[in-house]
mmCIF file of C-alpha atoms and ligand atoms in Angstrom:
data_model
loop_
_atom_site.group_PDB
_atom_site.id
_atom_site.type_symbol
_atom_site.label_atom_id
_atom_site.label_comp_id
_atom_site.label_asym_id
_atom_site.label_seq_id
_atom_site.Cartn_x
_atom_site.Cartn_y
_atom_site.Cartn_z
ATOM 1 C CA UNK B 1 0.000 0.000 0.000
ATOM 2 C CA UNK B 2 2.804 2.419 0.904
ATOM 3 C CA UNK B 3 4.426 1.848 -2.498
ATOM 4 C CA UNK B 4 1.141 2.673 -4.280
ATOM 5 C CA UNK B 5 0.798 5.910 -2.295
ATOM 6 C CA UNK B 6 4.353 6.905 -3.178
ATOM 7 C CA UNK B 7 3.700 6.388 -6.875
ATOM 8 C CA UNK B 8 0.546 8.529 -6.722
ATOM 9 C CA UNK B 9 2.468 11.203 -4.803
ATOM 10 C CA UNK B 10 5.089 11.420 -7.534
ATOM 11 C CA UNK B 11 2.371 11.467 -10.192
ATOM 12 C CA UNK B 12 0.703 14.519 -8.645
ATOM 13 C CA UNK B 13 4.007 16.298 -8.055
ATOM 14 C CA UNK B 14 4.670 15.934 -11.782
ATOM 15 C CA UNK B 15 1.784 18.273 -12.572
ATOM 16 C CA UNK B 16 2.250 21.988 -12.526
ATOM 17 C CA UNK B 17 -0.149 24.944 -12.711
ATOM 18 C CA UNK B 18 -3.606 23.827 -13.892
ATOM 19 C CA UNK B 19 -2.717 20.169 -13.614
ATOM 20 C CA UNK B 20 -1.980 20.558 -9.917
ATOM 21 C CA UNK B 21 -5.245 22.410 -9.352
ATOM 22 C CA UNK B 22 -7.161 19.540 -10.964
ATOM 23 C CA UNK B 23 -5.301 17.054 -8.796
ATOM 24 C CA UNK B 24 -6.163 19.084 -5.686
ATOM 25 C CA UNK B 25 -9.800 19.318 -6.699
ATOM 26 C CA UNK B 26 -9.889 15.559 -7.058
ATOM 27 C CA UNK B 27 -8.502 15.232 -3.553
ATOM 28 C CA UNK B 28 -10.699 17.899 -1.982
ATOM 29 C CA UNK B 29 -14.164 17.741 -3.539
ATOM 30 C CA UNK B 30 -16.066 20.863 -2.576
ATOM 31 C CA UNK B 31 -13.385 21.569 0.001
ATOM 32 C CA UNK B 32 -10.533 23.892 0.615
ATOM 33 C CA UNK B 33 -11.629 24.980 4.093
ATOM 34 C CA UNK B 34 -9.595 25.077 7.308
ATOM 35 C CA UNK B 35 -8.559 23.173 9.262
ATOM 36 C CA UNK B 36 -10.016 20.260 7.264
ATOM 37 C CA UNK B 37 -9.282 20.916 3.567
ATOM 38 C CA UNK B 38 -11.655 18.151 2.486
ATOM 39 C CA UNK B 39 -14.563 20.231 3.789
ATOM 40 C CA UNK B 40 -15.814 23.669 2.818
ATOM 41 C CA UNK B 41 -15.203 26.533 5.227
ATOM 42 C CA UNK B 42 -18.903 26.518 6.097
ATOM 43 C CA UNK B 43 -18.699 22.843 7.039
ATOM 44 C CA UNK B 44 -15.554 23.505 9.087
ATOM 45 C CA UNK B 45 -17.247 26.392 10.856
ATOM 46 C CA UNK B 46 -20.141 24.113 11.768
ATOM 47 C CA UNK B 47 -17.762 21.537 13.280
ATOM 48 C CA UNK B 48 -16.129 24.319 15.305
ATOM 49 C CA UNK B 49 -19.495 25.451 16.661
ATOM 50 C CA UNK B 50 -20.443 21.843 17.429
ATOM 51 C CA UNK B 51 -17.130 21.238 19.235
ATOM 52 C CA UNK B 52 -17.765 24.329 21.362
ATOM 53 C CA UNK B 53 -21.285 23.213 22.353
ATOM 54 C CA UNK B 54 -20.182 19.619 23.024
ATOM 55 C CA UNK B 55 -17.121 20.601 25.083
ATOM 56 C CA UNK B 56 -19.042 23.227 27.064
ATOM 57 C CA UNK B 57 -21.476 20.423 27.907
ATOM 58 C CA UNK B 58 -18.540 18.194 28.899
ATOM 59 C CA UNK B 59 -17.257 20.827 31.325
ATOM 60 C CA UNK B 60 -20.735 21.469 32.738
ATOM 61 C CA UNK B 61 -21.314 17.735 33.311
ATOM 62 C CA UNK B 62 -17.864 17.038 34.774
ATOM 63 C CA UNK B 63 -18.198 19.901 37.240
ATOM 64 C CA UNK B 64 -21.350 18.276 38.658
ATOM 65 C CA UNK B 65 -20.203 14.647 38.274
ATOM 66 C CA UNK B 66 -16.571 14.437 39.446
ATOM 67 C CA UNK B 67 -14.443 11.283 39.158
ATOM 68 C CA UNK B 68 -15.745 8.294 41.113
ATOM 69 C CA UNK B 69 -15.347 4.534 41.115
ATOM 70 C CA UNK B 70 -18.127 3.082 38.923
ATOM 71 C CA UNK B 71 -19.270 6.366 37.442
ATOM 72 C CA UNK B 72 -22.851 7.067 36.489
ATOM 73 C CA UNK B 73 -24.477 7.752 33.153
ATOM 74 C CA UNK B 74 -24.063 11.544 33.145
ATOM 75 C CA UNK B 75 -20.289 11.358 33.523
ATOM 76 C CA UNK B 76 -20.095 8.618 30.891
ATOM 77 C CA UNK B 77 -22.114 10.826 28.526
ATOM 78 C CA UNK B 78 -19.629 13.663 29.013
ATOM 79 C CA UNK B 79 -16.838 11.309 27.959
ATOM 80 C CA UNK B 80 -18.821 10.153 24.921
ATOM 81 C CA UNK B 81 -19.037 13.794 23.839
ATOM 82 C CA UNK B 82 -15.272 14.085 24.272
ATOM 83 C CA UNK B 83 -14.793 10.937 22.188
ATOM 84 C CA UNK B 84 -17.021 12.467 19.488
ATOM 85 C CA UNK B 85 -15.135 15.757 19.303
ATOM 86 C CA UNK B 86 -11.621 14.318 19.458
ATOM 87 C CA UNK B 87 -12.170 11.472 16.991
ATOM 88 C CA UNK B 88 -11.990 13.854 14.093
ATOM 89 C CA UNK B 89 -8.712 14.173 12.240
ATOM 90 C CA UNK B 90 -8.338 17.929 12.744
ATOM 91 C CA UNK B 91 -9.753 18.166 16.272
ATOM 92 C CA UNK B 92 -6.539 19.574 17.775
ATOM 93 C CA UNK B 93 -6.632 22.391 15.201
ATOM 94 C CA UNK B 94 -10.090 23.562 16.250
ATOM 95 C CA UNK B 95 -10.155 26.495 18.639
ATOM 96 C CA UNK B 96 -12.818 25.108 21.028
ATOM 97 C CA UNK B 97 -10.743 21.909 21.425
ATOM 98 C CA UNK B 98 -7.615 23.952 22.160
ATOM 99 C CA UNK B 99 -9.495 26.121 24.648
ATOM 100 C CA UNK B 100 -10.882 23.000 26.327
ATOM 101 C CA UNK B 101 -7.419 21.457 26.803
ATOM 102 C CA UNK B 102 -5.836 24.688 28.059
ATOM 103 C CA UNK B 103 -8.859 25.359 30.288
ATOM 104 C CA UNK B 104 -8.614 21.893 31.836
ATOM 105 C CA UNK B 105 -4.850 22.295 32.322
ATOM 106 C CA UNK B 106 -5.231 25.751 33.844
ATOM 107 C CA UNK B 107 -7.722 24.311 36.325
ATOM 108 C CA UNK B 108 -5.261 21.484 37.093
ATOM 109 C CA UNK B 109 -2.340 23.863 37.633
ATOM 110 C CA UNK B 110 -4.290 26.096 40.036
ATOM 111 C CA UNK B 111 -5.473 23.005 41.888
ATOM 112 C CA UNK B 112 -1.929 21.618 42.066
ATOM 113 C CA UNK B 113 -0.566 24.936 43.332
ATOM 114 C CA UNK B 114 -3.131 25.026 46.144
ATOM 115 C CA UNK B 115 -3.226 21.383 47.201
ATOM 116 C CA UNK B 116 -1.473 20.165 50.311
ATOM 117 C CA UNK B 117 -1.850 16.431 50.867
ATOM 118 C CA UNK B 118 -1.875 15.344 54.492
ATOM 119 C CA UNK B 119 -2.916 11.719 54.043
ATOM 120 C CA UNK B 120 -3.055 9.313 51.108
ATOM 121 C CA UNK B 121 -2.358 10.699 47.645
ATOM 122 C CA UNK B 122 -3.828 13.048 45.074
ATOM 123 C CA UNK B 123 -3.649 11.944 41.440
ATOM 124 C CA UNK B 124 -3.950 14.345 38.501
ATOM 125 C CA UNK B 125 -4.190 13.395 34.832
ATOM 126 C CA UNK B 126 -2.543 15.939 32.543
ATOM 127 C CA UNK B 127 -2.663 14.402 29.053
ATOM 128 C CA UNK B 128 -2.283 10.915 27.559
ATOM 129 C CA UNK B 129 -0.217 8.851 30.093
ATOM 130 C CA UNK B 130 0.942 12.028 31.833
ATOM 131 C CA UNK B 131 0.071 11.821 35.530
ATOM 132 C CA UNK B 132 1.138 13.743 38.624
ATOM 133 C CA UNK B 133 0.830 12.064 42.028
ATOM 134 C CA UNK B 134 1.325 13.951 45.291
ATOM 135 C CA UNK B 135 1.641 12.539 48.797
ATOM 136 C CA UNK B 136 2.545 14.408 51.985
ATOM 137 C CA UNK B 137 6.267 14.191 51.213
ATOM 138 C CA UNK B 138 6.659 14.196 47.432
ATOM 139 C CA UNK B 139 5.142 15.041 44.039
ATOM 140 C CA UNK B 140 5.946 12.569 41.262
ATOM 141 C CA UNK B 141 5.351 13.077 37.523
ATOM 142 C CA UNK B 142 4.992 10.214 35.040
ATOM 143 C CA UNK B 143 5.247 10.559 31.238
ATOM 144 C CA UNK B 144 4.438 14.258 31.490
ATOM 145 C CA UNK B 145 4.085 15.768 27.995
ATOM 146 C CA UNK B 146 2.746 19.003 26.515
ATOM 147 C CA UNK B 147 0.463 17.415 23.900
ATOM 148 C CA UNK B 148 2.825 18.440 21.107
ATOM 149 C CA UNK B 149 2.137 15.121 19.357
ATOM 150 C CA UNK B 150 -1.299 16.487 18.396
ATOM 151 C CA UNK B 151 0.616 18.538 15.817
ATOM 152 C CA UNK B 152 -0.898 21.915 16.623
ATOM 153 C CA UNK B 153 1.266 24.544 18.353
ATOM 154 C CA UNK B 154 -1.938 26.148 19.656
ATOM 155 C CA UNK B 155 -2.991 22.895 21.319
ATOM 156 C CA UNK B 156 0.449 22.248 22.878
ATOM 157 C CA UNK B 157 0.917 23.490 26.446
ATOM 158 C CA UNK B 158 2.746 26.810 26.594
ATOM 159 C CA UNK B 159 6.139 27.417 28.192
ATOM 160 C CA UNK B 160 4.395 29.145 31.095
ATOM 161 C CA UNK B 161 1.997 26.245 31.655
ATOM 162 C CA UNK B 162 4.884 23.764 31.463
ATOM 163 C CA UNK B 163 6.994 25.818 33.913
ATOM 164 C CA UNK B 164 4.164 25.946 36.416
ATOM 165 C CA UNK B 165 3.584 22.182 36.149
ATOM 166 C CA UNK B 166 7.269 21.327 36.564
ATOM 167 C CA UNK B 167 7.620 23.758 39.500
ATOM 168 C CA UNK B 168 5.059 21.650 41.374
ATOM 169 C CA UNK B 169 6.876 18.333 40.806
ATOM 170 C CA UNK B 170 9.998 16.759 42.343
ATOM 171 C CA UNK B 171 10.869 14.030 39.853
ATOM 172 C CA UNK B 172 9.896 12.751 36.383
ATOM 173 C CA UNK B 173 9.682 9.095 35.353
ATOM 174 C CA UNK B 174 9.532 8.504 31.578
ATOM 175 C CA UNK B 175 8.519 5.017 30.485
ATOM 176 C CA UNK B 176 9.954 4.890 26.958
ATOM 177 C CA UNK B 177 11.188 6.769 23.907
ATOM 178 C CA UNK B 178 7.959 7.500 22.002
ATOM 179 C CA UNK B 179 7.119 11.181 21.948
ATOM 180 C CA UNK B 180 3.611 10.796 23.347
ATOM 181 C CA UNK B 181 5.463 9.843 26.577
ATOM 182 C CA UNK B 182 8.901 11.457 26.307
ATOM 183 C CA UNK B 183 8.840 15.220 25.722
ATOM 184 C CA UNK B 184 12.346 16.710 25.681
ATOM 185 C CA UNK B 185 11.179 20.231 26.553
ATOM 186 C CA UNK B 186 9.572 18.878 29.725
ATOM 187 C CA UNK B 187 12.571 16.711 30.650
ATOM 188 C CA UNK B 188 14.963 19.656 30.153
ATOM 189 C CA UNK B 189 12.796 21.787 32.403
ATOM 190 C CA UNK B 190 13.107 19.182 35.180
ATOM 191 C CA UNK B 191 16.876 18.834 34.722
ATOM 192 C CA UNK B 192 17.419 22.612 34.656
ATOM 193 C CA UNK B 193 15.545 22.785 37.973
ATOM 194 C CA UNK B 194 17.872 20.145 39.476
ATOM 195 C CA UNK B 195 15.107 17.512 39.516
ATOM 196 C CA UNK B 196 15.864 13.942 38.432
ATOM 197 C CA UNK B 197 14.499 12.444 35.214
ATOM 198 C CA UNK B 198 14.499 8.652 34.953
ATOM 199 C CA UNK B 199 14.263 6.938 31.561
ATOM 200 C CA UNK B 200 15.380 3.707 29.875
ATOM 201 C CA UNK B 201 18.797 3.995 28.200
ATOM 202 C CA UNK B 202 17.355 4.116 24.671
ATOM 203 C CA UNK B 203 15.643 7.473 25.302
ATOM 204 C CA UNK B 204 17.593 10.427 23.736
ATOM 205 C CA UNK B 205 20.615 8.149 23.389
ATOM 206 C CA UNK B 206 22.712 10.458 21.187
ATOM 207 C CA UNK B 207 21.381 13.727 22.539
ATOM 208 C CA UNK B 208 23.264 16.238 24.748
ATOM 209 C CA UNK B 209 20.515 15.720 27.352
ATOM 210 C CA UNK B 210 21.530 12.050 27.825
ATOM 211 C CA UNK B 211 24.291 12.385 30.488
ATOM 212 C CA UNK B 212 21.940 14.356 32.753
ATOM 213 C CA UNK B 213 19.357 11.559 32.835
ATOM 214 C CA UNK B 214 19.193 8.902 35.557
ATOM 215 C CA UNK B 215 19.195 5.339 34.239
ATOM 216 C CA UNK B 216 18.114 2.927 36.943
ATOM 217 C CA UNK B 217 18.539 -0.820 36.619
ATOM 218 C CA UNK B 218 15.649 -2.629 34.964
ATOM 219 C CA UNK B 219 15.467 -5.560 37.365
ATOM 220 C CA UNK B 220 12.288 -7.042 38.818
ATOM 221 C CA UNK B 221 12.063 -6.760 42.583
ATOM 222 C CA UNK B 222 15.348 -4.845 42.935
ATOM 223 C CA UNK B 223 14.608 -1.846 45.186
ATOM 224 C CA UNK B 224 16.787 1.147 44.295
ATOM 225 C CA UNK B 225 17.111 4.341 46.337
ATOM 226 C CA UNK B 226 16.539 7.488 44.332
ATOM 227 C CA UNK B 227 17.741 10.695 45.961
ATOM 228 C CA UNK B 228 15.816 13.887 45.238
ATOM 229 C CA UNK B 229 17.051 17.485 45.250
ATOM 230 C CA UNK B 230 16.791 18.018 49.012
ATOM 231 C CA UNK B 231 18.072 14.567 50.024
ATOM 232 C CA UNK B 232 14.629 13.026 50.317
ATOM 233 C CA UNK B 233 14.664 9.473 48.967
ATOM 234 C CA UNK B 234 12.231 7.214 47.163
ATOM 235 C CA UNK B 235 12.273 3.420 46.930
ATOM 236 C CA UNK B 236 12.016 2.539 43.248
ATOM 237 C CA UNK B 237 11.650 -0.688 41.308
ATOM 238 C CA UNK B 238 11.975 -0.492 37.534
ATOM 239 C CA UNK B 239 10.287 -3.571 36.101
ATOM 240 C CA UNK B 240 11.845 -4.551 32.743
ATOM 241 C CA UNK B 241 8.837 -4.002 30.488
ATOM 242 C CA UNK B 242 8.384 -3.737 26.743
ATOM 243 C CA UNK B 243 6.082 -2.238 24.156
ATOM 244 C CA UNK B 244 6.285 -5.471 22.163
ATOM 245 C CA UNK B 245 9.466 -5.105 20.061
ATOM 246 C CA UNK B 246 9.119 -1.378 19.306
ATOM 247 C CA UNK B 247 10.476 -0.004 22.600
ATOM 248 C CA UNK B 248 12.040 -0.861 25.926
ATOM 249 C CA UNK B 249 9.422 0.240 28.443
ATOM 250 C CA UNK B 250 10.086 0.989 32.108
ATOM 251 C CA UNK B 251 7.257 0.021 34.417
ATOM 252 C CA UNK B 252 8.074 2.161 37.446
ATOM 253 C CA UNK B 253 6.904 1.331 40.937
ATOM 254 C CA UNK B 254 7.653 3.854 43.667
ATOM 255 C CA UNK B 255 7.131 3.646 47.399
ATOM 256 C CA UNK B 256 7.025 7.021 49.114
ATOM 257 C CA UNK B 257 8.186 7.873 52.653
ATOM 258 C CA UNK B 258 4.570 7.412 53.838
ATOM 259 C CA UNK B 259 4.597 3.850 52.477
ATOM 260 C CA UNK B 260 2.304 4.558 49.528
ATOM 261 C CA UNK B 261 3.158 2.404 46.507
ATOM 262 C CA UNK B 262 2.439 3.814 43.050
ATOM 263 C CA UNK B 263 2.977 2.049 39.700
ATOM 264 C CA UNK B 264 2.798 3.386 36.128
ATOM 265 C CA UNK B 265 2.949 1.043 33.141
ATOM 266 C CA UNK B 266 3.868 3.410 30.271
ATOM 267 C CA UNK B 267 3.027 1.581 27.043
ATOM 268 C CA UNK B 268 3.399 -1.927 28.425
ATOM 269 C CA UNK B 269 1.941 -4.475 26.007
ATOM 270 C CA UNK B 270 2.226 -8.239 25.839
ATOM 271 C CA UNK B 271 0.717 -10.362 23.095
ATOM 272 C CA UNK B 272 1.546 -13.133 20.651
ATOM 273 C CA UNK B 273 5.128 -14.282 21.214
ATOM 274 C CA UNK B 274 5.920 -11.327 23.509
ATOM 275 C CA UNK B 275 4.235 -12.693 26.617
ATOM 276 C CA UNK B 276 7.414 -13.007 28.730
ATOM 277 C CA UNK B 277 6.718 -9.907 30.820
ATOM 278 C CA UNK B 278 3.773 -11.642 32.469
ATOM 279 C CA UNK B 279 6.370 -13.657 34.389
ATOM 280 C CA UNK B 280 6.951 -10.608 36.613
ATOM 281 C CA UNK B 281 3.576 -8.883 36.112
ATOM 282 C CA UNK B 282 1.698 -11.884 37.516
ATOM 283 C CA UNK B 283 3.904 -11.861 40.648
ATOM 284 C CA UNK B 284 3.848 -8.177 41.689
ATOM 285 C CA UNK B 285 1.008 -8.398 44.212
ATOM 286 C CA UNK B 286 2.615 -11.419 45.876
ATOM 287 C CA UNK B 287 5.561 -9.230 46.861
ATOM 288 C CA UNK B 288 3.922 -5.807 47.309
ATOM 289 C CA UNK B 289 0.790 -4.102 48.504
ATOM 290 C CA UNK B 290 0.216 -1.764 45.561
ATOM 291 C CA UNK B 291 -1.940 1.278 46.245
ATOM 292 C CA UNK B 292 -2.291 3.017 42.880
ATOM 293 C CA UNK B 293 -1.802 1.527 39.401
ATOM 294 C CA UNK B 294 -1.832 3.702 36.276
ATOM 295 C CA UNK B 295 -2.064 1.284 33.314
ATOM 296 C CA UNK B 296 -2.280 2.186 29.623
ATOM 297 C CA UNK B 297 -5.912 1.584 28.752
ATOM 298 C CA UNK B 298 -5.182 0.339 25.218
ATOM 299 C CA UNK B 299 -3.002 -2.601 26.280
ATOM 300 C CA UNK B 300 -4.220 -6.086 25.451
ATOM 301 C CA UNK B 301 -5.516 -7.910 28.517
ATOM 302 C CA UNK B 302 -5.456 -4.952 30.905
ATOM 303 C CA UNK B 303 -7.346 -7.311 33.245
ATOM 304 C CA UNK B 304 -4.319 -9.573 33.661
ATOM 305 C CA UNK B 305 -2.065 -6.573 34.351
ATOM 306 C CA UNK B 306 -4.493 -5.259 36.973
ATOM 307 C CA UNK B 307 -4.790 -8.731 38.521
ATOM 308 C CA UNK B 308 -0.998 -8.975 38.656
ATOM 309 C CA UNK B 309 -0.616 -5.699 40.558
ATOM 310 C CA UNK B 310 -3.925 -6.074 42.440
ATOM 311 C CA UNK B 311 -3.952 -2.372 43.407
ATOM 312 C CA UNK B 312 -6.311 -0.564 45.758
ATOM 313 C CA UNK B 313 -7.041 1.870 42.924
ATOM 314 C CA UNK B 314 -6.728 1.727 39.114
ATOM 315 C CA UNK B 315 -6.391 5.005 37.202
ATOM 316 C CA UNK B 316 -6.071 4.194 33.489
ATOM 317 C CA UNK B 317 -4.547 6.550 30.950
ATOM 318 C CA UNK B 318 -3.770 6.995 27.248
ATOM 319 C CA UNK B 319 -7.332 7.653 26.083
ATOM 320 C CA UNK B 320 -7.629 10.019 23.076
ATOM 321 C CA UNK B 321 -3.923 10.485 22.216
ATOM 322 C CA UNK B 322 -4.287 12.957 19.340
ATOM 323 C CA UNK B 323 -0.905 12.062 17.859
ATOM 324 C CA UNK B 324 -2.445 8.771 16.773
ATOM 325 C CA UNK B 325 -4.659 8.342 13.739
ATOM 326 C CA UNK B 326 -8.397 8.511 14.426
ATOM 327 C CA UNK B 327 -9.142 4.795 14.866
ATOM 328 C CA UNK B 328 -6.108 4.422 17.167
ATOM 329 C CA UNK B 329 -7.097 7.191 19.642
ATOM 330 C CA UNK B 330 -8.515 4.840 22.259
ATOM 331 C CA UNK B 331 -11.940 6.254 23.142
ATOM 332 C CA UNK B 332 -13.341 6.286 26.670
ATOM 333 C CA UNK B 333 -16.088 3.915 25.437
ATOM 334 C CA UNK B 334 -13.357 1.378 24.677
ATOM 335 C CA UNK B 335 -13.952 0.104 21.117
ATOM 336 C CA UNK B 336 -12.976 -3.204 22.720
ATOM 337 C CA UNK B 337 -14.530 -5.520 20.175
ATOM 338 C CA UNK B 338 -12.638 -4.007 17.255
ATOM 339 C CA UNK B 339 -9.397 -3.495 19.167
ATOM 340 C CA UNK B 340 -9.706 -6.874 20.922
ATOM 341 C CA UNK B 341 -9.270 -5.290 24.351
ATOM 342 C CA UNK B 342 -11.017 -5.642 27.691
ATOM 343 C CA UNK B 343 -10.814 -2.044 28.967
ATOM 344 C CA UNK B 344 -14.602 -1.493 29.001
ATOM 345 C CA UNK B 345 -15.020 -4.820 30.830
ATOM 346 C CA UNK B 346 -12.453 -3.713 33.407
ATOM 347 C CA UNK B 347 -14.428 -0.534 34.095
ATOM 348 C CA UNK B 348 -17.553 -2.627 34.680
ATOM 349 C CA UNK B 349 -15.683 -5.144 36.866
ATOM 350 C CA UNK B 350 -15.192 -5.390 40.632
ATOM 351 C CA UNK B 351 -11.887 -3.546 40.366
ATOM 352 C CA UNK B 352 -11.858 0.040 41.688
ATOM 353 C CA UNK B 353 -11.319 1.969 38.458
ATOM 354 C CA UNK B 354 -11.415 5.761 38.182
ATOM 355 C CA UNK B 355 -11.025 7.074 34.632
ATOM 356 C CA UNK B 356 -9.985 10.728 34.683
ATOM 357 C CA UNK B 357 -10.319 13.300 31.929
ATOM 358 C CA UNK B 358 -7.449 15.742 31.193
ATOM 359 C CA UNK B 359 -7.143 18.177 34.088
ATOM 360 C CA UNK B 360 -9.087 16.105 36.610
ATOM 361 C CA UNK B 361 -7.878 14.738 39.937
ATOM 362 C CA UNK B 362 -8.827 12.028 42.385
ATOM 363 C CA UNK B 363 -8.033 11.761 46.070
ATOM 364 C CA UNK B 364 -6.816 8.344 47.186
ATOM 365 C CA UNK B 365 -7.253 7.459 50.849
ATOM 366 C CA UNK B 366 -6.051 4.012 51.822
HETATM 367 ZN ZN1 ZN K 1 1.846 5.706 23.912
#
């Protein structure tokens, strides 16, 4: 298929002047609008107005129906509206979508700046697999990114927003090299503030940033002490995970000074011949009392991963990653049958699952 597309590409490039216009017309019937050139401007303007109405409704619903375990219909409907708006190729280029993301993040930042945790933990979802978890003693960021993968500079978090987020955190764990998880601008911000960034060795391997990064050993059940800026320490296990064969993936499990154990799976996926990681996944809960697990919702057999960690709370991530093509932006409703997943089943199961939207938080009290 790729070869065919290349040939067509060359064919169209060969035209000039009128020929090119005809080729464009063939590609954009009745179109030429922005941001979607296949639609007229009037059609694009309608989709903008619809996005605004839908996302205003999302915010209105979420403000009345905050995150809970086993959420009700109203909150689920808000997420369906989000799925509808963001499963359109040019969603990130529409102003209402940009305003929604920045509005949610602004709310998160203010909340983060004002929140003191005395007991348990507070969990915020920023974007994709980007989470921030705060306990009494520490604030930990996982796979924190600016949303640059969506491709729109106006969607991407600003330098000011990024600064304010990083200011609130003590350490950043990055699971693997893909840019919906590893954002160099964010990592540099942490390092420039004297805050550790932990990644697998294949992340930014030949980049000047590499020597400043902390590379912990990827060994199951090996507890490593990580020292933070002001000599506080964290107990860390880096489980040797994988995203099939495409990336080495750190599954980080951290125990804070209060004894709260938090795990984040990055893009962990096991299927077909790559099932070896279940050897350690299946054993985690036999060795640890896990409090909070943040798994990637699109992984195959998320049930088995959750069973392996057996956490007191599951907070899935990676819904609606706009850097992916439309069908591959895992919706909140799951699309399980097509994708052969069991995420929707997990949400209906006995496990305590709280699915956050960008900018939302949930208070965990053991
Ligand atoms: Zn990913």
